PDB file of C-alpha atoms in Angstrom:
ATOM      1  CA  MET A 847     -46.531  17.448  25.078  1.00  0.00           C
ATOM      2  CA  ILE A 848     -50.213  18.489  27.041  1.00  0.00           C
ATOM      3  CA  LYS A 849     -49.743  16.975  30.909  1.00  0.00           C
ATOM      4  CA  VAL A 850     -52.037  18.056  33.959  1.00  0.00           C
ATOM      5  CA  GLY A 851     -51.179  21.547  35.714  1.00  0.00           C
ATOM      6  CA  ASP A 852     -49.755  22.805  32.482  1.00  0.00           C
ATOM      7  CA  ILE A 853     -51.405  26.344  30.841  1.00  0.00           C
ATOM      8  CA  VAL A 854     -52.848  26.551  27.938  1.00  0.00           C
ATOM      9  CA  PHE A 855     -54.399  28.578  25.146  1.00  0.00           C
ATOM     10  CA  GLN A 856     -57.701  27.346  22.717  1.00  0.00           C
ATOM     11  CA  LYS A 857     -57.351  27.327  18.897  1.00  0.00           C
ATOM     12  CA  ARG A 858     -59.781  29.091  16.652  1.00  0.00           C
ATOM     13  CA  ILE A 859     -61.376  26.918  14.978  1.00  0.00           C
ATOM     14  CA  GLY A 860     -62.384  26.979  11.021  1.00  0.00           C
ATOM     15  CA  GLY A 861     -61.569  30.780   9.333  1.00  0.00           C
ATOM     16  CA  MET A 862     -58.646  32.563   8.192  1.00  0.00           C
ATOM     17  CA  LEU A 863     -57.149  32.213  11.735  1.00  0.00           C
ATOM     18  CA  ASN A 864     -57.522  28.218  11.636  1.00  0.00           C
ATOM     19  CA  ASN A 865     -55.442  26.918  14.381  1.00  0.00           C
ATOM     20  CA  LEU A 866     -54.044  30.101  15.986  1.00  0.00           C
ATOM     21  CA  PRO A 867     -54.044  30.140  19.936  1.00  0.00           C
ATOM     22  CA  GLU A 868     -56.653  32.448  21.393  1.00  0.00           C
ATOM     23  CA  THR A 869     -54.141  34.788  23.304  1.00  0.00           C
ATOM     24  CA  LYS A 870     -57.108  36.222  25.428  1.00  0.00           C
ATOM     25  CA  ARG A 871     -58.408  33.262  27.336  1.00  0.00           C
ATOM     26  CA  LEU A 872     -56.090  31.047  29.557  1.00  0.00           C
ATOM     27  CA  GLY A 873     -56.521  28.206  30.754  1.00  0.00           C
ATOM     28  CA  LEU A 874     -55.786  25.256  33.216  1.00  0.00           C
ATOM     29  CA  VAL A 875     -55.452  21.466  32.228  1.00  0.00           C
ATOM     30  CA  ILE A 876     -56.898  19.741  35.726  1.00  0.00           C
ATOM     31  CA  LYS A 877     -57.425  16.095  34.637  1.00  0.00           C
ATOM     32  CA  GLU A 878     -56.319  13.889  31.613  1.00  0.00           C
ATOM     33  CA  HIS A 879     -58.543  11.233  29.418  1.00  0.00           C
ATOM     34  CA  SER A 880     -56.254   8.857  27.244  1.00  0.00           C
ATOM     35  CA  GLU A 881     -56.605   5.562  25.582  1.00  0.00           C
ATOM     36  CA  LYS A 882     -54.101   3.431  23.688  1.00  0.00           C
ATOM     37  CA  GLY A 883     -55.373   4.683  19.528  1.00  0.00           C
ATOM     38  CA  ALA A 884     -57.354   7.772  20.657  1.00  0.00           C
ATOM     39  CA  ILE A 885     -56.536  11.254  20.763  1.00  0.00           C
ATOM     40  CA  PRO A 886     -55.728  12.483  24.277  1.00  0.00           C
ATOM     41  CA  GLN A 887     -58.198  14.399  25.876  1.00  0.00           C
ATOM     42  CA  PHE A 888     -58.245  17.049  28.852  1.00  0.00           C
ATOM     43  CA  CYS A 889     -60.091  19.063  31.269  1.00  0.00           C
ATOM     44  CA  VAL A 890     -59.660  22.477  31.297  1.00  0.00           C
ATOM     45  CA  ARG A 891     -60.788  25.572  33.183  1.00  0.00           C
ATOM     46  CA  PHE A 892     -60.457  28.333  31.488  1.00  0.00           C
ATOM     47  CA  GLY A 893     -61.304  31.666  33.971  1.00  0.00           C
ATOM     48  CA  SER A 894     -64.579  31.072  36.211  1.00  0.00           C
ATOM     49  CA  GLU A 895     -65.964  28.598  33.771  1.00  0.00           C
ATOM     50  CA  GLU A 896     -67.047  25.408  34.732  1.00  0.00           C
ATOM     51  CA  PRO A 897     -64.564  23.168  32.956  1.00  0.00           C
ATOM     52  CA  LYS A 898     -64.709  21.235  29.667  1.00  0.00           C
ATOM     53  CA  TRP A 899     -63.387  18.183  27.865  1.00  0.00           C
ATOM     54  CA  TYR A 900     -60.908  19.282  24.498  1.00  0.00           C
ATOM     55  CA  TYR A 901     -59.089  17.016  22.884  1.00  0.00           C
ATOM     56  CA  GLN A 902     -54.723  17.096  22.735  1.00  0.00           C
ATOM     57  CA  HIS A 903     -55.246  19.220  19.506  1.00  0.00           C
ATOM     58  CA  ASP A 904     -57.624  22.176  20.400  1.00  0.00           C
ATOM     59  CA  LEU A 905     -55.017  23.207  22.725  1.00  0.00           C
ATOM     60  CA  HIS A 906     -51.851  24.852  22.629  1.00  0.00           C
ATOM     61  CA  GLN A 907     -49.646  24.530  25.446  1.00  0.00           C
ATOM     62  CA  ILE A 908     -47.744  27.690  26.714  1.00  0.00           C
ATOM     63  CA  LYS A 909     -43.588  27.068  27.081  1.00  0.00           C
ATOM     64  CA  TRP A 910     -41.486  29.004  29.265  1.00  0.00           C
ATOM     65  CA  GLY A 911     -38.196  30.801  28.641  1.00  0.00           C
ATOM     66  CA  SER A 912     -36.267  30.871  24.878  1.00  0.00           C
ATOM     67  CA  LYS A 913     -34.415  28.534  22.800  1.00  0.00           C
ATOM     68  CA  LYS A 914     -30.404  28.338  23.208  1.00  0.00           C
ATOM     69  CA  ASN A 915     -29.544  28.808  19.478  1.00  0.00           C
ATOM     70  CA  ASP A 916     -25.848  26.723  19.560  1.00  0.00           C
TER      71      ASP A 916
END
């Protein structure tokens, strides 16, 4: 689940690379807006660009570390 303060990639839209993260752009989540029954939206700043609002399914959260195989 994405939350304020997370670093994210933007997912590509359409084409053969649908839903893969665009790894050239790192963004910082600075605000969250969610309403009951609606898709959460996040205000993200990519580099020196102005912050823009994105839906949760348009972003890919970066997860640090690795999973343990027990």
